[in-house]
Short mmCIF file of C-alpha atoms and ligand atoms in Angstrom, two decimals:
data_model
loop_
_atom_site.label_atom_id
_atom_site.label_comp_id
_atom_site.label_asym_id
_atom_site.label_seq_id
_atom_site.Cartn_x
_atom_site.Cartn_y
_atom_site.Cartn_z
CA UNK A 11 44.78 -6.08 5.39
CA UNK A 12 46.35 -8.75 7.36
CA UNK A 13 48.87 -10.83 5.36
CA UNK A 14 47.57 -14.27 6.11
CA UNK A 15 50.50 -16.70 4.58
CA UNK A 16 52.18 -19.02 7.02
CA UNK A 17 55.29 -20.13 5.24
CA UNK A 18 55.30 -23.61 7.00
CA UNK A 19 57.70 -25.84 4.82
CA UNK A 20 60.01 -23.19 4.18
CA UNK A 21 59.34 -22.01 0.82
CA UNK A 22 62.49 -21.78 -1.72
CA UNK A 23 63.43 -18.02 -1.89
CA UNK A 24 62.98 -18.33 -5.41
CA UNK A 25 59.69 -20.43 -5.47
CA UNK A 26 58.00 -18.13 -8.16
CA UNK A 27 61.31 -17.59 -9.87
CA UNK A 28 60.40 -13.70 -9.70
CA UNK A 29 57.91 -13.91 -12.08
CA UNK A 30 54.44 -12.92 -10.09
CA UNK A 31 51.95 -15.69 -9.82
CA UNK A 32 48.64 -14.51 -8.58
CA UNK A 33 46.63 -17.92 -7.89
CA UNK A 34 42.41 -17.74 -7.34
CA UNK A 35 41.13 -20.72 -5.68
CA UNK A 36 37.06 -20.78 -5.58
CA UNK A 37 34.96 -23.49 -4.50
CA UNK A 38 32.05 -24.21 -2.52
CA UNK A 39 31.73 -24.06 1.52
CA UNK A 40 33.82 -26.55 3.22
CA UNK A 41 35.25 -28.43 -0.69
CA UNK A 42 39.38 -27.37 1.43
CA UNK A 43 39.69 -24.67 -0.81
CA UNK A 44 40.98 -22.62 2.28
CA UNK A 45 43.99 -25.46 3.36
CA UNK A 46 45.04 -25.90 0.00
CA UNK A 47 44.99 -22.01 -0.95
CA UNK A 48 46.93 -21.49 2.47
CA UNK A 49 49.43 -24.53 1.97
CA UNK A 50 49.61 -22.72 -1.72
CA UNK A 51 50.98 -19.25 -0.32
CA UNK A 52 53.11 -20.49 2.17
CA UNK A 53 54.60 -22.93 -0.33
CA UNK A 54 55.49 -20.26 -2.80
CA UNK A 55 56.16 -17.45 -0.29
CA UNK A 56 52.98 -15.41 -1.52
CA UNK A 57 50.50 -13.60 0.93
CA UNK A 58 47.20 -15.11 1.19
CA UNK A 59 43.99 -13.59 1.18
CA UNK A 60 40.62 -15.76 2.38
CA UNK A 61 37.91 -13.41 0.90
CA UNK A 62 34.96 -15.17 2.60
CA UNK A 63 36.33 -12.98 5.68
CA UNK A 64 35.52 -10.19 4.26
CA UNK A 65 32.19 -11.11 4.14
CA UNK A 66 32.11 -12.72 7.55
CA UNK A 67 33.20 -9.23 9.06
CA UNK A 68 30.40 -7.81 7.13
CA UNK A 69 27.68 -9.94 8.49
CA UNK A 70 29.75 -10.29 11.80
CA UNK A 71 29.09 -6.18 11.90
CA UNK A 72 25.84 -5.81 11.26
CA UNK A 73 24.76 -8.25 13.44
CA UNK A 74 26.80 -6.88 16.01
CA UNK A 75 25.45 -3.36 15.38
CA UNK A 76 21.48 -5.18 15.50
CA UNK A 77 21.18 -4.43 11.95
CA UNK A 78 18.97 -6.60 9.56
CA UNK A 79 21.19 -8.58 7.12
CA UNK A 80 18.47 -7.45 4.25
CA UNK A 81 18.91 -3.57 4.93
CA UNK A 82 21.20 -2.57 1.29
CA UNK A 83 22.26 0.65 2.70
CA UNK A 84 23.12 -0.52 6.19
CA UNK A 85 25.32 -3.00 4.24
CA UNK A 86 26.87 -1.44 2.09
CA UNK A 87 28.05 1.09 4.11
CA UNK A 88 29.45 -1.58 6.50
CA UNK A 89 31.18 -3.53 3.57
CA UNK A 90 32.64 0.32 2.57
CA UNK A 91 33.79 1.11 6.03
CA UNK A 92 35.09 -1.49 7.98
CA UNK A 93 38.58 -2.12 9.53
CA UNK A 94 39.97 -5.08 7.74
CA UNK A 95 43.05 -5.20 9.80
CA UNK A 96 40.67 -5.64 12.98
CA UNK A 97 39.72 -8.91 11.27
CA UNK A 98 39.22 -11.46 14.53
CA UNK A 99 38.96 -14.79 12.45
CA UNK A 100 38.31 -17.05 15.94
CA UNK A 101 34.68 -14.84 15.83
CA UNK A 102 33.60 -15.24 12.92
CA UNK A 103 34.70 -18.71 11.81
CA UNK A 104 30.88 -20.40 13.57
CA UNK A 105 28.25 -21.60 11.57
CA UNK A 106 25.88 -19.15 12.07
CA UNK A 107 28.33 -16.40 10.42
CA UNK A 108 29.03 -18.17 7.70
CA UNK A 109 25.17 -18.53 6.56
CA UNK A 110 25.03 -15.30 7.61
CA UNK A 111 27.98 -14.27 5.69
CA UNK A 112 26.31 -15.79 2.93
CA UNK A 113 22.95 -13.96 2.65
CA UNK A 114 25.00 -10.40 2.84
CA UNK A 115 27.18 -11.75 -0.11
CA UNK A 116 24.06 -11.64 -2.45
CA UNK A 117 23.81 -7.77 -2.01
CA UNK A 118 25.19 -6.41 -5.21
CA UNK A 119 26.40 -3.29 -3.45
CA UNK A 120 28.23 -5.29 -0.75
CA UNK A 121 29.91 -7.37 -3.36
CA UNK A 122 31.24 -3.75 -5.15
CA UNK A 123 32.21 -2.03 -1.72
CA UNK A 124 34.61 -5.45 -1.80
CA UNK A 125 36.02 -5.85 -5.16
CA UNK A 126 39.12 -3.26 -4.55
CA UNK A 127 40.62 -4.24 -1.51
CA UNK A 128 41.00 -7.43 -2.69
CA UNK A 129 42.09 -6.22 -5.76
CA UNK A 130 44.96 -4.19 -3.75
CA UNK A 131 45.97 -7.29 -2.25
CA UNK A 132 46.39 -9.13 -5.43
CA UNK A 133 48.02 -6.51 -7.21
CA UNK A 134 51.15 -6.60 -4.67
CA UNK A 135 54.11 -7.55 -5.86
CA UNK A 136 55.25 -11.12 -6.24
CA UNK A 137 51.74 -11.67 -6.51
CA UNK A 138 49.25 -13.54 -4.09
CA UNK A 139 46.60 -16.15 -3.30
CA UNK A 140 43.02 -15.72 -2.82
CA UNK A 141 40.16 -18.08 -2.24
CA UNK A 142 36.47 -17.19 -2.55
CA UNK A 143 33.56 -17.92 -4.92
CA UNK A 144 34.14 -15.24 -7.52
CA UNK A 145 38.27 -14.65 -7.95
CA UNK A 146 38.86 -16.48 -10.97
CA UNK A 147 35.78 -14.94 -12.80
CA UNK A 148 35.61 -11.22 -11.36
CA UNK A 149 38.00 -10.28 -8.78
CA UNK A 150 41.56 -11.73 -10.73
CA UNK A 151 39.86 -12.20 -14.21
CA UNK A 152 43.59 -12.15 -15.41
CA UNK A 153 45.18 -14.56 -12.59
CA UNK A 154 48.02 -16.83 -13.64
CA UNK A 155 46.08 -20.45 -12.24
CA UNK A 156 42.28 -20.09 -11.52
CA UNK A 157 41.87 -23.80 -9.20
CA UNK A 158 37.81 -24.87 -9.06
CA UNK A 159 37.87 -27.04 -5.97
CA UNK A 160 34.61 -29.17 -5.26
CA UNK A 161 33.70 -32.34 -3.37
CA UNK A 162 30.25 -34.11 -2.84
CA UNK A 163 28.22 -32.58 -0.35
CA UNK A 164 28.43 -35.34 1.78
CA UNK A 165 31.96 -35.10 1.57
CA UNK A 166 32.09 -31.94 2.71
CA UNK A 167 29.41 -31.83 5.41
CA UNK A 168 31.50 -34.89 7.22
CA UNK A 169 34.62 -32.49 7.05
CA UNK A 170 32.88 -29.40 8.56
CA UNK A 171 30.80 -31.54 11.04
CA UNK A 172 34.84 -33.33 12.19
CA UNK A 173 35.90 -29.52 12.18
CA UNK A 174 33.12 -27.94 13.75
CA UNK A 175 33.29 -30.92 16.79
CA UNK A 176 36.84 -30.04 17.26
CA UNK A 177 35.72 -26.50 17.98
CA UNK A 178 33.06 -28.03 20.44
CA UNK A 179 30.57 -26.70 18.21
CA UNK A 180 27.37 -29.02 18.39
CA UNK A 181 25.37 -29.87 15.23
CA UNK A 182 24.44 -33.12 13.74
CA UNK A 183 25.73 -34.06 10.43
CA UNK A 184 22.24 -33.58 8.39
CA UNK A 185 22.06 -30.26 9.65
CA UNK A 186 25.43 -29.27 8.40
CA UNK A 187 24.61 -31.31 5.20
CA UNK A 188 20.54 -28.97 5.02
CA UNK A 189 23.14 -25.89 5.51
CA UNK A 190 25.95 -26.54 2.64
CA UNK A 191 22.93 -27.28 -0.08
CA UNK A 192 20.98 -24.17 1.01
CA UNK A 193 24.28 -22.30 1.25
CA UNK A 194 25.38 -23.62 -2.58
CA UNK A 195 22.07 -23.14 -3.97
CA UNK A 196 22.38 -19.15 -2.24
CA UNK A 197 25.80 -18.71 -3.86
CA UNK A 198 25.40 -20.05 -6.89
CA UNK A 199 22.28 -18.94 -7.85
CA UNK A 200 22.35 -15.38 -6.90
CA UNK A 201 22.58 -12.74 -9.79
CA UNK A 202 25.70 -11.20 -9.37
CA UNK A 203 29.48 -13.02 -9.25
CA UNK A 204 27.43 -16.57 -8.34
CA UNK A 205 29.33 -19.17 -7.18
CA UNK A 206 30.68 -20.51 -10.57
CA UNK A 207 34.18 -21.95 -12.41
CA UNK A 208 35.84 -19.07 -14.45
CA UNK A 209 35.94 -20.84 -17.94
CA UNK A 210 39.69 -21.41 -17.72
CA UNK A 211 39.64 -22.69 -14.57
CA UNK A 212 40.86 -26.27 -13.58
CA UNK A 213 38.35 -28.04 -11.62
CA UNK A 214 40.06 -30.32 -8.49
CA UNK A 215 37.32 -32.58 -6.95
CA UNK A 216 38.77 -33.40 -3.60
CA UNK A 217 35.80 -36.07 -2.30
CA UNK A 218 37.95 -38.91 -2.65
CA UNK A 219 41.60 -36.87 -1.48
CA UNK A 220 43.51 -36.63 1.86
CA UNK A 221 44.73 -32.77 2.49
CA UNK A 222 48.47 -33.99 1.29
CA UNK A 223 47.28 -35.43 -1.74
CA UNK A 224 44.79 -32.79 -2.42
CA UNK A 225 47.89 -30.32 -2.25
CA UNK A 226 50.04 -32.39 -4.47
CA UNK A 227 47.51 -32.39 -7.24
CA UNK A 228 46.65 -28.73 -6.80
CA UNK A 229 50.45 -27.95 -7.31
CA UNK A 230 50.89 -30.38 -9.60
CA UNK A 231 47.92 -27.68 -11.77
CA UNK A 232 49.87 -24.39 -10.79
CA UNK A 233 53.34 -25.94 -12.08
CA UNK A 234 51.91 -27.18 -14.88
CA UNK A 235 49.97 -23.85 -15.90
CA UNK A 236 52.99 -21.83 -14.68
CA UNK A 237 55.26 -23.78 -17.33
CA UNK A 238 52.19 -22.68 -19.83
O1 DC B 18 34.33 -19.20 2.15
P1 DC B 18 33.40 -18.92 3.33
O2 DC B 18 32.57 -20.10 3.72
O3 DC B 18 34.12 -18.33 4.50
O4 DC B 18 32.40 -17.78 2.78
C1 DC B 18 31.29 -17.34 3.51
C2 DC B 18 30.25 -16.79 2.54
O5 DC B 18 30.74 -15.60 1.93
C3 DC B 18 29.90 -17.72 1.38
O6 DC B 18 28.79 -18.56 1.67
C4 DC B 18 29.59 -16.79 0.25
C5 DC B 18 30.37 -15.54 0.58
N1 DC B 18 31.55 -15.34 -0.27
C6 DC B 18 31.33 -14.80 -1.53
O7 DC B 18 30.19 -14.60 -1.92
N2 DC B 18 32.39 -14.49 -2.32
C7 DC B 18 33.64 -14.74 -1.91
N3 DC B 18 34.67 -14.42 -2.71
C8 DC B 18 33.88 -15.34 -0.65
C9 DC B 18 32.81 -15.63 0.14
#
Protein backbone atom coordinates (compact mmCIF):
# COMPACT_ATOMS: atom_id res chain seq x y z
CA UNK A 1 0.00 0.00 0.00
CA UNK A 2 1.04 3.42 -0.84
CA UNK A 3 2.68 5.26 2.09
CA UNK A 4 0.63 8.41 2.06
CA UNK A 5 2.62 10.81 4.71
CA UNK A 6 3.92 14.07 3.35
CA UNK A 7 6.40 15.22 5.92
CA UNK A 8 5.72 18.99 5.20
CA UNK A 9 7.18 20.90 8.32
CA UNK A 10 10.01 18.74 8.65
CA UNK A 11 9.27 16.47 11.37
CA UNK A 12 12.05 16.14 14.31
CA UNK A 13 13.91 12.81 13.63
CA UNK A 14 12.98 11.91 16.95
CA UNK A 15 9.28 13.14 16.95
CA UNK A 16 7.94 9.82 18.55
CA UNK A 17 11.05 9.50 20.65
CA UNK A 18 11.21 5.75 19.27
CA UNK A 19 8.48 4.68 21.09
CA UNK A 20 5.64 3.64 18.30
CA UNK A 21 2.58 5.76 18.31
CA UNK A 22 -0.14 4.34 16.19
CA UNK A 23 -2.88 7.28 16.09
CA UNK A 24 -6.80 6.38 14.71
CA UNK A 25 -8.62 9.38 13.71
CA UNK A 26 -12.51 8.61 12.86
CA UNK A 27 -15.11 11.00 12.17
CA UNK A 28 -17.85 11.65 9.94
CA UNK A 29 -17.64 12.69 6.02
CA UNK A 30 -16.08 15.96 5.49
CA UNK A 31 -15.66 16.81 9.96
CA UNK A 32 -11.18 17.37 8.46
CA UNK A 33 -10.44 14.24 9.90
CA UNK A 34 -8.31 13.57 6.68
CA UNK A 35 -6.03 17.17 7.00
CA UNK A 36 -5.54 16.77 10.48
CA UNK A 37 -4.69 12.86 10.32
CA UNK A 38 -2.29 13.85 7.32
CA UNK A 39 -0.75 17.05 9.09
CA UNK A 40 -0.54 14.27 12.12
CA UNK A 41 1.84 11.77 10.12
CA UNK A 42 3.85 14.15 8.50
CA UNK A 43 4.36 15.95 11.81
CA UNK A 44 5.61 12.91 13.59
CA UNK A 45 7.28 11.22 10.58
CA UNK A 46 4.61 8.27 10.60
CA UNK A 47 3.00 6.82 7.33
CA UNK A 48 -0.52 7.59 6.86
CA UNK A 49 -3.20 5.49 5.85
CA UNK A 50 -6.86 7.16 4.67
CA UNK A 51 -9.02 3.94 4.92
CA UNK A 52 -12.10 5.47 3.22
CA UNK A 53 -9.86 4.68 -0.01
CA UNK A 54 -10.08 1.49 0.42
CA UNK A 55 -13.52 1.58 0.15
CA UNK A 56 -13.61 4.11 -2.66
CA UNK A 57 -11.48 1.57 -4.81
CA UNK A 58 -14.02 -0.93 -3.91
CA UNK A 59 -17.02 0.87 -5.13
CA UNK A 60 -14.74 2.67 -7.77
CA UNK A 61 -14.30 -1.26 -9.09
CA UNK A 62 -17.38 -2.49 -9.21
CA UNK A 63 -18.79 0.22 -10.81
CA UNK A 64 -16.18 0.17 -13.22
CA UNK A 65 -16.63 -3.58 -13.84
CA UNK A 66 -20.90 -2.70 -14.21
CA UNK A 67 -21.41 -4.55 -11.12
CA UNK A 68 -24.38 -3.74 -8.70
CA UNK A 69 -23.05 -2.19 -5.43
CA UNK A 70 -25.71 -4.70 -3.54
CA UNK A 71 -24.20 -8.00 -5.15
CA UNK A 72 -22.17 -9.56 -1.55
CA UNK A 73 -20.15 -11.87 -3.55
CA UNK A 74 -19.22 -9.54 -6.36
CA UNK A 75 -17.99 -7.37 -3.44
CA UNK A 76 -16.35 -9.14 -1.53
CA UNK A 77 -14.32 -10.62 -3.90
CA UNK A 78 -13.39 -7.11 -5.17
CA UNK A 79 -12.58 -5.84 -1.54
CA UNK A 80 -10.30 -9.40 -1.37
CA UNK A 81 -8.59 -8.82 -4.63
CA UNK A 82 -7.79 -5.53 -5.52
CA UNK A 83 -4.42 -3.73 -6.15
CA UNK A 84 -4.07 -1.24 -3.39
CA UNK A 85 -0.91 0.16 -4.72
CA UNK A 86 -2.93 1.05 -8.06
CA UNK A 87 -4.89 3.35 -5.75
CA UNK A 88 -5.65 6.60 -8.23
CA UNK A 89 -7.00 9.00 -5.42
CA UNK A 90 -7.80 12.03 -8.23
CA UNK A 91 -10.72 9.18 -9.41
CA UNK A 92 -12.21 8.42 -6.76
CA UNK A 93 -12.18 11.53 -4.57
CA UNK A 94 -16.07 12.82 -6.50
CA UNK A 95 -19.15 12.76 -4.79
CA UNK A 96 -20.72 10.13 -6.37
CA UNK A 97 -17.85 7.60 -5.08
CA UNK A 98 -17.96 8.55 -1.91
CA UNK A 99 -21.89 7.72 -1.46
CA UNK A 100 -21.06 5.02 -3.36
CA UNK A 101 -18.19 4.09 -1.26
CA UNK A 102 -20.52 4.30 1.44
CA UNK A 103 -23.29 1.80 0.57
CA UNK A 104 -20.38 -1.01 -0.18
CA UNK A 105 -18.99 -0.20 3.38
CA UNK A 106 -22.23 -1.68 4.97
CA UNK A 107 -21.41 -5.19 3.47
CA UNK A 108 -20.11 -7.14 6.38
CA UNK A 109 -17.94 -9.23 4.11
CA UNK A 110 -16.38 -6.16 2.44
CA UNK A 111 -15.62 -4.67 5.79
CA UNK A 112 -13.62 -8.30 6.75
CA UNK A 113 -11.84 -8.63 3.24
CA UNK A 114 -10.43 -4.97 4.69
CA UNK A 115 -9.58 -5.34 8.23
CA UNK A 116 -5.86 -6.88 7.55
CA UNK A 117 -4.33 -4.72 5.23
CA UNK A 118 -4.93 -2.05 7.27
CA UNK A 119 -3.94 -3.88 10.05
CA UNK A 120 -0.41 -4.53 8.15
CA UNK A 121 -0.07 -0.98 7.77
CA UNK A 122 -0.53 -0.16 11.35
CA UNK A 123 1.51 -2.79 12.63
CA UNK A 124 4.78 -1.26 10.84
CA UNK A 125 7.22 -0.12 12.79
CA UNK A 126 7.35 3.33 14.33
CA UNK A 127 3.82 3.00 14.06
CA UNK A 128 1.23 4.95 11.81
CA UNK A 129 -1.90 7.05 11.27
CA UNK A 130 -5.16 6.04 10.01
CA UNK A 131 -8.45 7.79 9.57
CA UNK A 132 -11.79 6.07 8.92
CA UNK A 133 -15.05 5.41 10.80
CA UNK A 134 -14.11 2.24 12.64
CA UNK A 135 -10.05 2.45 13.67
CA UNK A 136 -10.31 3.34 17.13
CA UNK A 137 -13.08 0.69 17.86
CA UNK A 138 -12.11 -2.36 15.46
CA UNK A 139 -9.27 -1.92 13.22
CA UNK A 140 -6.46 -0.41 16.13
CA UNK A 141 -8.62 -1.41 19.22
CA UNK A 142 -5.18 -1.03 21.05
CA UNK A 143 -3.95 2.41 19.34
CA UNK A 144 -1.94 4.80 21.48
CA UNK A 145 -4.57 8.17 20.76
CA UNK A 146 -8.04 7.24 19.27
CA UNK A 147 -9.12 11.31 18.00
CA UNK A 148 -13.27 11.48 17.39
CA UNK A 149 -13.42 14.46 15.07
CA UNK A 150 -17.01 15.95 14.35
CA UNK A 151 -18.48 19.29 13.25
CA UNK A 152 -22.18 20.35 12.57
CA UNK A 153 -23.43 19.26 9.42
CA UNK A 154 -23.70 22.53 8.19
CA UNK A 155 -20.27 22.99 9.00
CA UNK A 156 -19.20 20.44 7.10
CA UNK A 157 -21.42 20.60 4.01
CA UNK A 158 -20.00 24.44 3.52
CA UNK A 159 -16.40 22.83 3.63
CA UNK A 160 -17.09 20.06 1.04
CA UNK A 161 -19.35 22.36 -1.12
CA UNK A 162 -15.80 25.23 -0.96
CA UNK A 163 -13.80 21.92 -1.78
CA UNK A 164 -15.87 20.35 -4.21
CA UNK A 165 -16.12 24.08 -6.25
CA UNK A 166 -12.43 24.16 -6.25
CA UNK A 167 -12.50 20.87 -8.10
CA UNK A 168 -15.15 22.48 -10.52
CA UNK A 169 -17.46 20.03 -9.24
CA UNK A 170 -21.11 21.55 -9.39
CA UNK A 171 -23.62 20.94 -6.56
CA UNK A 172 -25.54 23.30 -4.45
CA UNK A 173 -24.93 23.43 -0.83
CA UNK A 174 -28.39 21.61 0.31
CA UNK A 175 -27.55 18.88 -1.81
CA UNK A 176 -24.22 18.30 -0.26
CA UNK A 177 -25.91 19.02 3.15
CA UNK A 178 -29.23 15.93 1.92
CA UNK A 179 -25.87 13.78 1.12
CA UNK A 180 -23.69 14.10 4.54
CA UNK A 181 -27.10 13.30 6.74
CA UNK A 182 -28.03 10.34 4.50
CA UNK A 183 -24.35 9.38 4.40
CA UNK A 184 -24.10 9.66 8.57
CA UNK A 185 -27.30 8.08 9.13
CA UNK A 186 -25.76 4.98 6.48
CA UNK A 187 -22.57 4.81 8.53
CA UNK A 188 -23.66 5.04 11.68
CA UNK A 189 -26.48 3.04 11.70
CA UNK A 190 -25.36 0.05 9.85
CA UNK A 191 -24.80 -3.24 11.92
CA UNK A 192 -21.37 -3.87 11.70
CA UNK A 193 -18.20 -1.34 12.80
CA UNK A 194 -20.98 1.79 12.49
CA UNK A 195 -19.70 4.97 12.47
CA UNK A 196 -19.15 5.46 16.29
CA UNK A 197 -16.39 6.97 19.07
CA UNK A 198 -14.29 4.03 20.54
CA UNK A 199 -15.06 4.61 24.32
CA UNK A 200 -11.59 6.01 24.99
CA UNK A 201 -11.61 8.16 22.35
CA UNK A 202 -11.25 12.04 22.61
CA UNK A 203 -13.88 13.76 20.76
CA UNK A 204 -12.46 17.20 18.75
CA UNK A 205 -15.50 19.18 17.38
CA UNK A 206 -13.92 21.28 14.71
CA UNK A 207 -17.31 23.52 13.65
CA UNK A 208 -16.03 26.50 15.15
CA UNK A 209 -11.86 25.75 14.19
CA UNK A 210 -9.58 26.97 11.33
CA UNK A 211 -7.32 23.84 9.93
CA UNK A 212 -4.21 25.40 12.10
CA UNK A 213 -6.08 25.54 15.12
CA UNK A 214 -7.85 22.36 14.58
CA UNK A 215 -4.23 20.78 14.34
CA UNK A 216 -2.96 22.48 17.40
CA UNK A 217 -5.71 21.09 19.53
CA UNK A 218 -5.54 17.65 17.97
CA UNK A 219 -1.75 17.57 18.97
CA UNK A 220 -2.24 19.22 21.87
CA UNK A 221 -4.64 15.41 22.62
CA UNK A 222 -1.79 13.08 21.18
CA UNK A 223 0.98 14.86 23.47
CA UNK A 224 -1.05 14.84 26.18
CA UNK A 225 -2.17 11.03 25.88
CA UNK A 226 1.40 10.18 24.75
CA UNK A 227 2.75 11.65 28.21
CA UNK A 228 -0.19 9.21 29.70
O1 LIG B 1 -13.80 8.93 4.61
P1 LIG B 1 -14.48 8.84 3.25
O2 LIG B 1 -15.54 9.87 3.04
O3 LIG B 1 -13.50 8.80 2.12
O4 LIG B 1 -15.22 7.40 3.27
C1 LIG B 1 -16.08 6.97 2.25
C2 LIG B 1 -17.05 5.95 2.83
O5 LIG B 1 -16.33 4.76 3.17
C3 LIG B 1 -17.75 6.38 4.10
O6 LIG B 1 -19.00 7.01 3.84
C4 LIG B 1 -17.95 5.10 4.86
C5 LIG B 1 -16.83 4.21 4.36
N1 LIG B 1 -15.75 4.01 5.33
C6 LIG B 1 -15.97 3.09 6.33
O7 LIG B 1 -17.07 2.53 6.43
N2 LIG B 1 -14.97 2.78 7.19
C7 LIG B 1 -13.79 3.40 7.12
N3 LIG B 1 -12.82 3.08 7.98
C8 LIG B 1 -13.57 4.39 6.13
C9 LIG B 1 -14.57 4.68 5.26
Amino acid sequence: MKDDAVPDAQPPASATNGARLVIAVDGPAASGKGTLARRLAAHFGLPYLDTGLLYRMVARTMLDAGELLDDTEAAAATAAGFDDTAIDEARLRGREIGEAASVVAALPTVRRALIDRQRRFAAGGAGAVLDGRDIGTVICPDATVKLFVTATPEVRAARRHKELAGRGEAATLDGILTDIRRRDARDSGRGDAPLKAAEDAVLLDTSALGVEEAFQAALAIVESRRRG
